[in-house]
Short mmCIF file of C-alpha atoms and ligand atoms in Angstrom, two decimals:
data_model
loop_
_atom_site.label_atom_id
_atom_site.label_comp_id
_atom_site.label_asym_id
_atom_site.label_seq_id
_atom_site.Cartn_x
_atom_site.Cartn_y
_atom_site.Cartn_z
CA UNK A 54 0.00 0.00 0.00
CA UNK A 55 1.64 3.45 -0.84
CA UNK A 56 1.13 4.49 2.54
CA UNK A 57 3.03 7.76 3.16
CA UNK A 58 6.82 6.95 3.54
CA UNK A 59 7.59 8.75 6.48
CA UNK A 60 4.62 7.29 8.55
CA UNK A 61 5.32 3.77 7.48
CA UNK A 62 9.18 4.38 8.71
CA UNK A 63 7.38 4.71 12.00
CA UNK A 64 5.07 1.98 11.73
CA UNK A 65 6.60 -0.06 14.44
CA UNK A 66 5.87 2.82 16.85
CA UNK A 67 2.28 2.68 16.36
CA UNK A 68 1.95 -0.36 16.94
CA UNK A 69 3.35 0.29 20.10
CA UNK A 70 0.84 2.87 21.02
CA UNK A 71 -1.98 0.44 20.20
CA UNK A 72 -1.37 -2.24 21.53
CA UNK A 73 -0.67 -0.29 24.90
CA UNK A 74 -3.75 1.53 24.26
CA UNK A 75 -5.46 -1.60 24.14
CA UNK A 76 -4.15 -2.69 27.61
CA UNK A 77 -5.87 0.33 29.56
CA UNK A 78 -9.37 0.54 28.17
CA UNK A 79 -11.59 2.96 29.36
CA UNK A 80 -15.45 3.92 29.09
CA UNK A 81 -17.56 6.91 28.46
CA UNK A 82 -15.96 10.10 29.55
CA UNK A 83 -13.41 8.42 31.91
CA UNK A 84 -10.77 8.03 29.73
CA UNK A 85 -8.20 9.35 32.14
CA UNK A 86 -5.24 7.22 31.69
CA UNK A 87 -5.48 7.12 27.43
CA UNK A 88 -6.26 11.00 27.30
CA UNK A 89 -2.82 11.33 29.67
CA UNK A 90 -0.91 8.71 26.71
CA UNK A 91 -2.11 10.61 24.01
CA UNK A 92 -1.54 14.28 25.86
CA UNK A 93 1.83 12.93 26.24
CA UNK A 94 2.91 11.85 22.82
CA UNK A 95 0.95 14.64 21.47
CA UNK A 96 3.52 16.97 23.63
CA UNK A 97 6.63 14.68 22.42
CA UNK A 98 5.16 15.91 18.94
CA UNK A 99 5.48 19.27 19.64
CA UNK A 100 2.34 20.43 18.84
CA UNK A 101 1.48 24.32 19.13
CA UNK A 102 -1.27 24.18 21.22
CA UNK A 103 -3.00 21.13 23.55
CA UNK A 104 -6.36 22.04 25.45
CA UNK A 105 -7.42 19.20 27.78
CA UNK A 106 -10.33 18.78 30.03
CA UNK A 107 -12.84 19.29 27.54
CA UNK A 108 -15.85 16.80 27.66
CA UNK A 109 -14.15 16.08 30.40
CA UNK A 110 -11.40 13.62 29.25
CA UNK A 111 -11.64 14.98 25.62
CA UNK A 112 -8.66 16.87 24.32
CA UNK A 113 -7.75 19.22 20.84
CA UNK A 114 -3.95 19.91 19.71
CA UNK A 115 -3.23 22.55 17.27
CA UNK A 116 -0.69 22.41 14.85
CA UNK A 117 0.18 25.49 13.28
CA UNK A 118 1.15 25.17 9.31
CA UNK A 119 3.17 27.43 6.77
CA UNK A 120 1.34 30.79 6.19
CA UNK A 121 -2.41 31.44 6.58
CA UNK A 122 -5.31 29.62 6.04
CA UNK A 123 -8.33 27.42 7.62
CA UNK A 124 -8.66 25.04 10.39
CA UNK A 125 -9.37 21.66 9.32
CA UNK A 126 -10.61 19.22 12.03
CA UNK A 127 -9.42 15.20 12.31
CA UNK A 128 -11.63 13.37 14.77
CA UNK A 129 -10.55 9.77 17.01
CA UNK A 130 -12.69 8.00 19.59
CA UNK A 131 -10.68 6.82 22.28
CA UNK A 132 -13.22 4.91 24.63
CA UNK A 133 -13.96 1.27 24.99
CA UNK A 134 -16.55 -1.07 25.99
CA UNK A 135 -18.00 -2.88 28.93
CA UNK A 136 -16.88 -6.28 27.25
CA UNK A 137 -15.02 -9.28 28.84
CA UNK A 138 -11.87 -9.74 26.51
CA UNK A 139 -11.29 -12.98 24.91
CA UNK A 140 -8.59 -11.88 21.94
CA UNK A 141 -5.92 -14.53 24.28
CA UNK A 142 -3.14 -11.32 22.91
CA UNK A 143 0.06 -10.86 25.39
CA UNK A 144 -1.34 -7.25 25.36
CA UNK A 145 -5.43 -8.25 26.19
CA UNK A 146 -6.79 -5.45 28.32
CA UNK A 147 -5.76 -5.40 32.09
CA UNK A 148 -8.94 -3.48 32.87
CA UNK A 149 -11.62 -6.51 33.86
CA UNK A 150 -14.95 -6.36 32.33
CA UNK A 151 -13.51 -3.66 29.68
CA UNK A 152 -12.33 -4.37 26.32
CA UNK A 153 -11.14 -1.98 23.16
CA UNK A 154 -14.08 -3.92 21.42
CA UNK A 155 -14.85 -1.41 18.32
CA UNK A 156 -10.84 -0.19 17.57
CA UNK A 157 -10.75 3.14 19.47
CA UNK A 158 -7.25 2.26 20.58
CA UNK A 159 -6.59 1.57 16.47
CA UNK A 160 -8.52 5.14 15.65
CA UNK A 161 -6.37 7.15 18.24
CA UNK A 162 -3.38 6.10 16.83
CA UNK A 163 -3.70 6.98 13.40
CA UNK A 164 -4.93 10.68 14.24
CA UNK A 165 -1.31 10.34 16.56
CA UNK A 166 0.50 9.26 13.62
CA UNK A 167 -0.89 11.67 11.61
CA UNK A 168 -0.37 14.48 14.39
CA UNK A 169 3.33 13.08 14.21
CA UNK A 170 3.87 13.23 10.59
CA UNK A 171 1.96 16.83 10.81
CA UNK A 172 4.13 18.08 13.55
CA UNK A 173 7.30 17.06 11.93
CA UNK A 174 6.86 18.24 7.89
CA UNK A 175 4.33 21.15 8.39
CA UNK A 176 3.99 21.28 4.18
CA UNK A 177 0.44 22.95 4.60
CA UNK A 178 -1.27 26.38 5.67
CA UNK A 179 -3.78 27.30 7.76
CA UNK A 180 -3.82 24.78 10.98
CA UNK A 181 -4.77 21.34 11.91
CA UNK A 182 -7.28 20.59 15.26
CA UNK A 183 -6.64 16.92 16.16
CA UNK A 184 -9.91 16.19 18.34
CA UNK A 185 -9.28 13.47 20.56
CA UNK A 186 -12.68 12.54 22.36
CA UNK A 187 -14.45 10.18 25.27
CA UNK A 188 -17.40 8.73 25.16
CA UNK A 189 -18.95 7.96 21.56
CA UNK A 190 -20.07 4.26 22.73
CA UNK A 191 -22.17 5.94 25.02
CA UNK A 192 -22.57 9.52 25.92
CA UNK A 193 -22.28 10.91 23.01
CA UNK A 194 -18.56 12.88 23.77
CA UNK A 195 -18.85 14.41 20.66
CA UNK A 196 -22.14 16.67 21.03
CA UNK A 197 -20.91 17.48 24.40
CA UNK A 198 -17.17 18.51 22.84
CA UNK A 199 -19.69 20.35 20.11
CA UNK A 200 -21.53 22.34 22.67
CA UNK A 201 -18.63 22.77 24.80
CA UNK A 202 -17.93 25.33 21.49
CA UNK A 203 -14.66 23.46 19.50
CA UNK A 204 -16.04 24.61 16.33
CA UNK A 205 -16.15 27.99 16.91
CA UNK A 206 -13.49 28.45 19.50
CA UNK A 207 -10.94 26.87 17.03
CA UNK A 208 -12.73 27.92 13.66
CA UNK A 209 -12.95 24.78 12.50
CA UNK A 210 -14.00 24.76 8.95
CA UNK A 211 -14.63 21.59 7.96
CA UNK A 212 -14.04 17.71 9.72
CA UNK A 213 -13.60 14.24 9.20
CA UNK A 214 -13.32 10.62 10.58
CA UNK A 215 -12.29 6.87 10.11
CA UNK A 216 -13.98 3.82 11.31
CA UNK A 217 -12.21 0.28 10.80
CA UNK A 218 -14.75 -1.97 9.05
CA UNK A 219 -13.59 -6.05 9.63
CA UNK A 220 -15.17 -8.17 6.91
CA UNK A 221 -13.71 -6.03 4.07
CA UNK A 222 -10.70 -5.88 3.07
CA UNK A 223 -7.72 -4.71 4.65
CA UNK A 224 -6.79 -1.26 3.05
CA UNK A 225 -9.83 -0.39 1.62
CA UNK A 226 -11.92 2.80 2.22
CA UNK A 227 -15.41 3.13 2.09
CA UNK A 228 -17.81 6.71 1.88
CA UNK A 229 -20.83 7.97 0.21
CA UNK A 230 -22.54 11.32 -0.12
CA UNK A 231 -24.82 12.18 1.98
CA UNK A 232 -26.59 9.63 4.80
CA UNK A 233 -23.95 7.46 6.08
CA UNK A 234 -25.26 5.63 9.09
CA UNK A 235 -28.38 6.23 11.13
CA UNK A 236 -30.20 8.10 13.88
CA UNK A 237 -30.18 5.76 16.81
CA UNK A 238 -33.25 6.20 19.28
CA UNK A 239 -34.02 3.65 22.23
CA UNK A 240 -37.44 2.68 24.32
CA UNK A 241 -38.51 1.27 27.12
CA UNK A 242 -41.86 -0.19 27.98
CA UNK A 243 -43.09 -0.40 31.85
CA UNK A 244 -45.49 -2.71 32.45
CA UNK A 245 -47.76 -3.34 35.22
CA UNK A 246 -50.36 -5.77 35.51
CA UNK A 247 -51.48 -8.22 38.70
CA UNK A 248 -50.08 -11.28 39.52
CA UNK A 249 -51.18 -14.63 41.06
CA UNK A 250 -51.39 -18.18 40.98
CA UNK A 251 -50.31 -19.63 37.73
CA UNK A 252 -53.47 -21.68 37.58
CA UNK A 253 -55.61 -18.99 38.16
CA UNK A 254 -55.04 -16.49 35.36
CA UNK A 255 -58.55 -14.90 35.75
CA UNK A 256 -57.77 -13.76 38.88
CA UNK A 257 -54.86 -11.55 37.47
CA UNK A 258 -54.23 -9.20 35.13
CA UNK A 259 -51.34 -10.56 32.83
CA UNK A 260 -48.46 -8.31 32.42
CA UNK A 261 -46.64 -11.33 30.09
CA UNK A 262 -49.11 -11.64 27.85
CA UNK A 263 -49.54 -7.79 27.24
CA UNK A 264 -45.19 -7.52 27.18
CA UNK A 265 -46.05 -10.49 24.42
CA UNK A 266 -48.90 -8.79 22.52
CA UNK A 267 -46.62 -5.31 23.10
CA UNK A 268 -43.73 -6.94 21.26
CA UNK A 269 -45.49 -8.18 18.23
CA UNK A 270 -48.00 -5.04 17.84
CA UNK A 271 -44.97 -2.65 17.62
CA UNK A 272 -43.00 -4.65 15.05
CA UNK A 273 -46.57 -3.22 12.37
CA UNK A 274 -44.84 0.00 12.71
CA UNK A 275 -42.47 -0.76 10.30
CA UNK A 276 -44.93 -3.44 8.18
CA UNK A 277 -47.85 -1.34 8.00
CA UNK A 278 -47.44 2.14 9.40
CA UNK A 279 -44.39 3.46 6.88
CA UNK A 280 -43.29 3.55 3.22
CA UNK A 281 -41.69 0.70 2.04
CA UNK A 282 -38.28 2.18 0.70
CA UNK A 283 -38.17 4.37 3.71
CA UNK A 284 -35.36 3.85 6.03
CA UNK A 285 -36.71 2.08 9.54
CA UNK A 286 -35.22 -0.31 11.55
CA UNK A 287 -37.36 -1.25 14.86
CA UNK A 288 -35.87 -3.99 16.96
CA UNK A 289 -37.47 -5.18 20.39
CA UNK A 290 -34.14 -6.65 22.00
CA UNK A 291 -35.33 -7.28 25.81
CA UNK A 292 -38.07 -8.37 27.62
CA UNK A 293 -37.87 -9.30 30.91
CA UNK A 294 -40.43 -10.49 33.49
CA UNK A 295 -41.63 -13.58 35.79
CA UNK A 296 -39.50 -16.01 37.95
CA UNK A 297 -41.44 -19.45 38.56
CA UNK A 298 -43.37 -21.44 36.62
CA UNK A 299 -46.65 -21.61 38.70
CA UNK A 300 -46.50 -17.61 39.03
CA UNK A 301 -48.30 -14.96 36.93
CA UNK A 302 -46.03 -11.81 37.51
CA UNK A 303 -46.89 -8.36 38.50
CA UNK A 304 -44.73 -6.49 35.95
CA UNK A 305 -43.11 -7.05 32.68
CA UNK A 306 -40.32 -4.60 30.56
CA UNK A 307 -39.68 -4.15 26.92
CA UNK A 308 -36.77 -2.23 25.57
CA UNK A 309 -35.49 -1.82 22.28
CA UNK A 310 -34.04 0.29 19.46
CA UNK A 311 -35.30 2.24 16.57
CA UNK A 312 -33.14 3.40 13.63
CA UNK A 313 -34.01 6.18 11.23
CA UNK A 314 -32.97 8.83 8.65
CA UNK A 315 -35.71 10.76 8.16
CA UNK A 316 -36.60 13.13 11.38
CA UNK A 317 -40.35 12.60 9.74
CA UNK A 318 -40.01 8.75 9.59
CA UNK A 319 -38.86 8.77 13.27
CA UNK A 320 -41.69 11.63 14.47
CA UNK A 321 -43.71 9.05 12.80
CA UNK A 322 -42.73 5.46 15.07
CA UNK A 323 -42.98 8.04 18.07
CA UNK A 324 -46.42 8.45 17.72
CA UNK A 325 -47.45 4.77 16.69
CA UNK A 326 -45.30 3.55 19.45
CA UNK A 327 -47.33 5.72 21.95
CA UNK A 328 -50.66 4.64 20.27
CA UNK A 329 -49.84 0.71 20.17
CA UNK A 330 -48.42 0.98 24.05
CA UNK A 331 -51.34 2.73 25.22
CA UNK A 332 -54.11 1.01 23.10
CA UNK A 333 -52.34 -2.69 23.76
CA UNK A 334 -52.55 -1.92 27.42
CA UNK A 335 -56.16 -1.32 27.65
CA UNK A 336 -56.75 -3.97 25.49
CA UNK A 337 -54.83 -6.53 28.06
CA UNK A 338 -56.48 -4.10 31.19
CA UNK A 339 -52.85 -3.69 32.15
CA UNK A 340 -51.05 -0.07 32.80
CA UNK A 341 -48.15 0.52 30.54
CA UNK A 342 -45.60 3.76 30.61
CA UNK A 343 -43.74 4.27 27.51
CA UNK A 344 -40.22 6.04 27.94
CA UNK A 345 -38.89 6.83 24.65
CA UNK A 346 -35.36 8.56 24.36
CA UNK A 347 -34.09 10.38 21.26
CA UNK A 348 -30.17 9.17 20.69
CA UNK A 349 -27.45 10.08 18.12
CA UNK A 350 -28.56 12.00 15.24
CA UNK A 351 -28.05 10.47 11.82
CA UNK A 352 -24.23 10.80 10.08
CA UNK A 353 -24.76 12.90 7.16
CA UNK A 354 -21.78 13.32 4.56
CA UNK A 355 -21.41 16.38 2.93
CA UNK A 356 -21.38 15.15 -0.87
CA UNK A 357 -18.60 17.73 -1.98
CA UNK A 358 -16.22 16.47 1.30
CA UNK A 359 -16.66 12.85 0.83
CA UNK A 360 -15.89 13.14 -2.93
CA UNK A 361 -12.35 15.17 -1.86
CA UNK A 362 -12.12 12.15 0.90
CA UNK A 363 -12.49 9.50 -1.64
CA UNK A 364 -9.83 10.88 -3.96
CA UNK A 365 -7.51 11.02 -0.95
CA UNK A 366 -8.45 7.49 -0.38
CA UNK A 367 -7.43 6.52 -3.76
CA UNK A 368 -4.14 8.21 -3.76
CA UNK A 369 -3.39 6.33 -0.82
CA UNK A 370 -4.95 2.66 -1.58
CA UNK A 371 -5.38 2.37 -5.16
CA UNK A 372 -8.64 3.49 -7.86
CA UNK A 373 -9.59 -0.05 -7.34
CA UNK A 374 -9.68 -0.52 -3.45
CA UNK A 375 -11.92 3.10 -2.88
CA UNK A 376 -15.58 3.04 -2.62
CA UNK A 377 -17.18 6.32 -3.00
CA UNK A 378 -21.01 5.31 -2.96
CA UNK A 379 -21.02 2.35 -0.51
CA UNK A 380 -24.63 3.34 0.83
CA UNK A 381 -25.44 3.88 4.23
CA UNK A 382 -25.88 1.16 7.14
CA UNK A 383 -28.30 1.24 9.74
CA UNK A 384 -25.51 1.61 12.86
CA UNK A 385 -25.03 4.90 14.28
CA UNK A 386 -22.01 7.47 15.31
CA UNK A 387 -21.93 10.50 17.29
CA UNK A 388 -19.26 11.88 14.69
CA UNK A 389 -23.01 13.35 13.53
CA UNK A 390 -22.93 15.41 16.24
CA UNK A 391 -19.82 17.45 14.63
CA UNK A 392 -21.15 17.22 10.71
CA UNK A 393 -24.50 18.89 12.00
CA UNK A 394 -21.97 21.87 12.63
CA UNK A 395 -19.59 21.70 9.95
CA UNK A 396 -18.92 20.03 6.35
CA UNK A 397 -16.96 16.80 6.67
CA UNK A 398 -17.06 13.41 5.86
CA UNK A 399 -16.76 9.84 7.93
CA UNK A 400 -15.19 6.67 5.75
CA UNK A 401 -14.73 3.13 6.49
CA UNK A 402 -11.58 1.44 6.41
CA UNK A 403 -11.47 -2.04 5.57
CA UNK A 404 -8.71 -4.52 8.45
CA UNK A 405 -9.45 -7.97 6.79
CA UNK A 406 -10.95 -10.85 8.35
CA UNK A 407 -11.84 -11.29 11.76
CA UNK A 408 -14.36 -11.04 14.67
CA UNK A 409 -16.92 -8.42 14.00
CA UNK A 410 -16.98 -5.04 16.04
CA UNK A 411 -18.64 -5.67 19.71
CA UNK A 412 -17.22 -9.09 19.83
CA UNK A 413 -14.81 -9.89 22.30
CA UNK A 414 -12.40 -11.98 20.27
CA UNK A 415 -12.36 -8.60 18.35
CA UNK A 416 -9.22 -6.90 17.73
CA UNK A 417 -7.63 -4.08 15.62
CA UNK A 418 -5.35 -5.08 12.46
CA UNK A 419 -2.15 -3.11 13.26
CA UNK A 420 -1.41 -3.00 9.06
CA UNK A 421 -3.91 -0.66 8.49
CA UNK A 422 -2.73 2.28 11.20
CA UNK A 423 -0.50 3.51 8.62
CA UNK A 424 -3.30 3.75 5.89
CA UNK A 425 -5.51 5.69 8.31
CA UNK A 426 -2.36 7.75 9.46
CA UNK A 427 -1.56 8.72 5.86
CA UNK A 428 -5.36 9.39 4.87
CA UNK A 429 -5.79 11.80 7.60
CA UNK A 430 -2.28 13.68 6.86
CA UNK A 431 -2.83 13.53 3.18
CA UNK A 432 -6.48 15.10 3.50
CA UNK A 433 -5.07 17.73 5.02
CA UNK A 434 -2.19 18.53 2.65
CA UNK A 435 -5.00 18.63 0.27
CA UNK A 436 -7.14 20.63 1.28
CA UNK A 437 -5.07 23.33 2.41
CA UNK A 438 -1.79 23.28 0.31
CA UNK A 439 1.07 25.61 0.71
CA UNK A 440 0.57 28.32 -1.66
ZN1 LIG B 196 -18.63 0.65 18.72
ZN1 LIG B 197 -16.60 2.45 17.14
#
């Protein structure tokens, strides 16, 4: 891969930096320890300006170029999951019960090998803000970073982001204009009802059988209640209730997610979801309190951006191993939060075979830091060249 020739000299140090990285994982906004790594490297750098503490453990470094110009941004993740590790690496995550699960140790590396590279050559103008932040598993560290004011306090004029993709091949990128992935909203259904003896079910009022007819009744919203090439994704992925088997059960709880693009579409399964809760519930003479939480916004490429990101992306990995109109995937990303403020683009970058992301045999494919790490520092020697 023609990575950039100075990062690959320093491959071997990034590597480094991972796989330590992956040793001390950390979640939501108490990424302490990592923020302290990266503050530190990012000082060994030399980079103008570092401003900690924001979102808490979040972080942006400044790195001043040749002459005048714009501030582009470069976004990582750096926090990790509440996963049991099973990789069996000498470097498996000394943190029990936490686990580098989705390659946040892999994306803050290649923004620090990029902020190296950057540091060191300096052949562009205007400045770069490296945006190093907590929480995007949960939390959502980037809208906080966002309305802690990093777009306007550093003029940031435009942003972007990786995500490794396992399952495609290692080296490849993939983007499209436009929706990228999708608004991620979650419920939760209280039921109550009135228990008793298992054998005397007219005597109670059935909170199972309500969580049952609950379940299925909301699953219409997306067969009969919306347009068939519309976006919607509504998964019921818990219900919980009862103990014994001679034992009707006073309560029962439903949670779930629902994934949209269109703020309409999603207005939409609010008001269904209300109707079906509220209707089923009389209909099995049960109460039932529906708690419905608006998440992560969708991710929504600027077209313009992610066409200048693909052509990077080919530079770097070949015509051939670029995709510029994957399409977009129902997952979500609180990068959103940041292209709601400013032009940008987010791209997938293939690491090969392997567990999936969320799985704990996952792990990040070292080979592909580089290719990140020259993406980011060739985007920006792009898009603000030395005059
Ligand atoms: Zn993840
Ligand atoms: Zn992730």
């Amino acid at each position: 891969m023609p990575v950039v020739n100075r990062i690959a000299d320093f491959s071997a140090d990034m590597t480094r930096w991972r796989q330590y990285l992956h040793t001390i994982p950390e979640l939501e906004f108490e990424c302490h320890e990592t923020a302290a790594f990266v503050a530190e490297r990012l000082r060994e750098f030399g980079v103008d300006e570092l401003h900690e503490g924001i979102a808490k453990t979040g972080m942006v470094a400044i790195i001043n170029g040749q002459g005048d110009g714009p501030t582009i941004g470069l976004r990582a993740d750096m926090d990790a999951l509440p996963i049991t590790e099973e990789t069996g690496v000498d470097y498996a995550s000394q943190n029990p019960g936490k686990m580098h699960a989705c390659g946040h140790d892999g994306h803050t590396t290649m923004l620090l090998g990029a902020a190296r590279y950057l540091a060191e050559t300096r052949n562009f103008s205007g400045r770069v803000a490296l945006i190093f932040q907590p929480a995007e598993e949960d939390g959502g560290g980037a809208g906080v970073m966002v309305e802690e004011g990093i777009m306007d306090r550093f003029d940031i004029s435009q942003v972007y982001a990786l995500h490794n993709a396992p399952g495609f091949a290692e080296g490849t990128f993939y983007t499209t204009p436009g929706p990228i992935m999708a608004a991620v909203d979650t419920f939760e259904v209280h039921i109550q009802g009135v228990g008793g003896h298992g054998a005397m079910p007219h005597e109670t009022r059935d909170p199972v059988m309500a969580a049952c007819g609950i379940a299925q009744a909301i699953q219409t919203i997306v067969s009969r209640n919306h347009y068939a090439l519309d976006d919607l994704v509504v998964s019921v992925t818990q219900i919980h209730t009862g103990t014994v088997n001679n034992v009707i059960p006073d309560t029962a709880y439903i949670n779930g997610t629902v994934r949209t693009f269109d703020p309409n579409v999603q207005q939409m399964v609010m008001r269904r979801m209300a109707e079906i809760v509220e209707g089923q519930a009389k209909s099995y003479g049960v109460e039932a309190r529906l708690e419905y939480n608006v998440d992560y916004p969708a991710t929504i490429n600027d077209a313009e951006k992610a066409g200048f990101a693909t052509e990077v992306a080919r530079e770097i990995s070949g015509d051939d191993r670029v995709t510029g109109n994957t399409g977009r995937e129902m997952g979500a990303e609180d990068f959103s939060y940041m292209l709601q403020k400013r032009p940008g683009a987010y791209l997938f970058l293939g690491q090969g075979e392997g567990a999936g992301l969320h799985h704990p045999k996952y792990n990040f494919n070292d080979e592909i830091a580089p290719v990140g790490a020259s993406f980011f520092a060739r985007i920006v020697e792009k898009a603000q060249p030395l005059s």
